[in-house]
Tab-separated table of C-alpha atoms in Angstrom:
chain	number	residue	atom	x	y	z
A	1	PRO	CA	115.726	95.310	92.752
A	2	GLN	CA	117.528	97.084	95.590
A	3	VAL	CA	115.037	99.918	96.088
A	4	ASN	CA	116.017	101.411	99.424
A	5	THR	CA	114.285	104.802	99.539
A	6	ALA	CA	111.080	106.516	98.503
A	7	GLU	CA	113.188	108.738	96.242
A	8	GLN	CA	114.461	105.684	94.344
A	9	ALA	CA	110.898	104.360	94.046
A	10	ALA	CA	109.714	107.719	92.700
A	11	GLU	CA	112.544	107.708	90.148
A	12	ILE	CA	111.384	104.297	88.912
A	13	ILE	CA	107.926	105.743	88.328
A	14	GLN	CA	109.512	108.543	86.290
A	15	HIS	CA	111.133	105.966	83.978
A	16	ALA	CA	108.245	103.491	83.810
A	17	LYS	CA	105.181	105.704	83.451
A	18	TYR	CA	104.087	108.069	80.721
A	19	PRO	CA	103.217	111.709	81.406
A	20	PRO	CA	101.652	113.042	83.534
A	21	TRP	CA	102.999	110.475	86.080
A	22	GLY	CA	106.391	109.968	84.541
A	23	GLN	CA	108.678	110.831	81.680
A	24	ARG	CA	108.777	107.558	79.733
A	25	GLY	CA	109.183	108.089	76.003
A	26	ALA	CA	105.879	107.669	74.194
A	27	ALA	CA	106.455	105.632	71.062
A	28	THR	CA	102.863	104.540	70.552
A	29	ARG	CA	103.094	102.292	67.499
A	30	ARG	CA	105.267	99.495	68.854
A	31	ALA	CA	104.928	95.890	69.992
A	32	HIS	CA	103.515	96.896	73.377
A	33	ASN	CA	100.299	98.023	71.654
A	34	ARG	CA	100.416	95.498	68.804
A	35	TYR	CA	101.516	98.214	66.333
A	36	ALA	CA	98.053	99.734	66.364
A	37	HIS	CA	97.286	103.392	65.799
A	38	ALA	CA	96.705	105.021	69.166
A	39	HIS	CA	94.816	108.051	70.318
A	40	ALA	CA	97.589	109.578	72.413
A	41	PRO	CA	95.610	110.810	75.461
A	42	THR	CA	93.735	107.504	75.724
A	43	PHE	CA	96.872	105.455	75.117
A	44	LEU	CA	98.910	107.268	77.789
A	45	LYS	CA	96.139	106.972	80.365
A	46	GLU	CA	95.491	103.279	79.672
A	47	MET	CA	99.161	102.313	79.604
A	48	ASN	CA	99.797	104.089	82.908
A	49	GLU	CA	96.868	102.219	84.438
A	50	GLN	CA	98.031	98.868	83.022
A	51	THR	CA	101.731	99.137	83.886
A	52	PHE	CA	102.412	97.113	87.035
A	53	ILE	CA	105.362	98.396	89.068
A	54	ALA	CA	106.861	96.228	91.794
A	55	VAL	CA	109.944	97.285	93.703
A	56	GLN	CA	112.125	94.963	95.744
A	57	ALA	CA	112.825	95.544	99.420
A	58	GLU	CA	115.974	93.534	100.045
A	59	THR	CA	117.983	95.439	102.641
A	60	THR	CA	117.668	96.729	106.173
A	61	GLU	CA	117.604	100.234	104.689
A	62	ALA	CA	114.631	99.313	102.491
A	63	ILE	CA	112.775	97.843	105.475
A	64	ALA	CA	113.495	100.974	107.522
A	65	ASN	CA	111.994	103.034	104.678
A	66	VAL	CA	109.299	100.604	103.559
A	67	ASP	CA	106.379	102.731	104.706
A	68	SER	CA	107.517	105.708	102.610
A	69	ILE	CA	108.379	103.401	99.675
A	70	ALA	CA	104.901	101.825	99.737
A	71	ALA	CA	103.367	105.317	99.878
A	72	VAL	CA	104.830	106.332	96.495
A	73	GLU	CA	102.067	106.881	93.951
A	74	GLY	CA	102.438	104.471	91.054
A	75	ILE	CA	104.099	101.689	93.026
A	76	ASP	CA	101.756	98.690	92.877
A	77	ALA	CA	103.697	96.202	94.989
A	78	VAL	CA	106.671	95.789	97.273
A	79	PHE	CA	108.373	92.444	96.808
A	80	CYS	CA	110.829	90.980	99.298
A	81	GLY	CA	114.079	89.461	98.114
A	82	PRO	CA	114.420	87.169	101.158
A	83	PHE	CA	117.943	85.882	100.543
A	84	ASP	CA	119.419	89.343	99.995
A	85	LEU	CA	117.458	90.606	102.998
A	86	SER	CA	118.879	87.800	105.141
A	87	ILE	CA	122.401	88.841	104.117
A	88	SER	CA	121.653	92.467	104.956
A	89	LEU	CA	120.316	91.369	108.352
A	90	GLY	CA	123.541	89.428	109.051
A	91	ILE	CA	121.823	86.021	108.913
A	92	PRO	CA	122.730	84.802	105.401
A	93	GLY	CA	120.284	82.258	104.030
A	94	GLU	CA	118.129	82.159	107.165
A	95	VAL	CA	114.961	83.283	105.406
A	96	ASN	CA	112.724	82.033	108.235
A	97	HIS	CA	114.771	83.547	111.069
A	98	PRO	CA	112.645	85.618	113.500
A	99	ARG	CA	114.480	88.844	112.533
A	100	GLU	CA	113.753	88.206	108.874
A	101	VAL	CA	110.113	87.379	109.598
A	102	GLU	CA	109.814	90.590	111.624
A	103	ALA	CA	111.287	92.617	108.754
A	104	VAL	CA	108.983	91.059	106.169
A	105	ASP	CA	106.000	91.540	108.491
A	106	LYS	CA	106.879	95.243	108.545
A	107	MET	CA	106.809	95.261	104.747
A	108	VAL	CA	103.445	93.461	104.649
A	109	ASP	CA	101.971	95.932	107.141
A	110	ALA	CA	103.236	98.948	105.166
A	111	CYS	CA	101.762	97.543	101.961
A	112	ARG	CA	98.442	96.930	103.668
A	113	ARG	CA	98.369	100.513	105.023
A	114	HIS	CA	98.980	101.926	101.545
A	115	SER	CA	96.739	99.457	99.646
A	116	LYS	CA	99.685	97.917	97.809
A	117	ALA	CA	100.372	94.261	97.138
A	118	SER	CA	103.152	92.579	99.093
A	119	GLY	CA	105.178	89.713	97.741
A	120	ILE	CA	108.017	87.304	98.283
A	121	LEU	CA	109.997	84.553	96.559
A	122	MET	CA	110.596	81.260	98.346
A	123	PHE	CA	112.117	78.013	97.169
A	124	GLU	CA	110.055	75.709	99.386
A	125	PRO	CA	106.246	75.689	99.088
A	126	GLU	CA	105.837	75.299	102.844
A	127	HIS	CA	107.789	78.540	103.334
A	128	LEU	CA	105.183	80.408	101.285
A	129	LYS	CA	102.164	79.296	103.312
A	130	PRO	CA	102.752	81.581	106.321
A	131	TRP	CA	103.019	84.566	103.991
A	132	ILE	CA	99.883	83.591	102.103
A	133	ASP	CA	98.146	83.261	105.483
A	134	LYS	CA	99.306	86.819	106.317
A	135	GLY	CA	97.683	88.154	103.155
A	136	MET	CA	100.440	88.083	100.533
A	137	ARG	CA	99.092	87.475	97.056
A	138	PHE	CA	102.148	88.310	94.934
A	139	ILE	CA	104.152	85.183	95.587
A	140	ALA	CA	106.789	83.415	93.552
A	141	TYR	CA	107.882	79.847	93.934
A	142	SER	CA	111.400	78.752	93.012
A	143	SER	CA	112.832	79.523	89.585
A	144	ASP	CA	113.072	77.821	86.249
A	145	VAL	CA	116.746	76.985	86.815
A	146	ASN	CA	116.105	75.486	90.262
A	147	MET	CA	113.133	73.438	89.093
A	148	ILE	CA	115.072	72.061	86.120
A	149	ALA	CA	118.104	71.278	88.320
A	150	ASP	CA	115.892	69.603	90.964
A	151	ALA	CA	114.101	67.528	88.326
A	152	ALA	CA	117.424	66.522	86.752
A	153	ALA	CA	118.903	65.566	90.139
A	154	GLY	CA	115.816	63.478	90.907
A	155	ALA	CA	115.946	61.739	87.536
A	156	LEU	CA	119.678	61.069	87.906
A	157	LYS	CA	119.116	59.547	91.348
A	158	THR	CA	116.412	57.288	89.918
A	159	LEU	CA	118.629	56.249	87.000
A	160	ARG	CA	121.545	55.501	89.289
A	161	GLY	CA	119.203	53.359	91.352
A	162	TYR	CA	118.486	51.251	88.267
A	163	ALA	CA	122.183	50.403	87.958
A	164	GLU	CA	122.422	49.003	91.491
């Protein structure tokens, strides 16, 4: 979250990737490789290839720098935090406002130029469709808490209706 510069994105790679890309500690016999013995050069190469790194562009600063962020080697995706971005744009909660759409379009274009995935989280399925149509494939719908709360509210409404 809150990755605003290419330098911050590069620092994430340093912490998330093994040498030669990064400086992550290389404990090879752990849960992440099912406690198996590992041939170190093969292990490091494969783990670097299999580690998916997504950074979140959630501010006007991040959008201003999104092209250089998407250009960082090792970054696989740039993911928009639409609510935080709307706050940064001065339009809190207006995730479909034209200024927000323009900012996210800029992110999508930068990702496309650098062959990175672009993504977004939305709480209404119909709000995801325009982004899917624009080529986003890293999409998230709602959250576990929201879905549970929505289901509970719907059930409670139905139950209250039985008492009438």
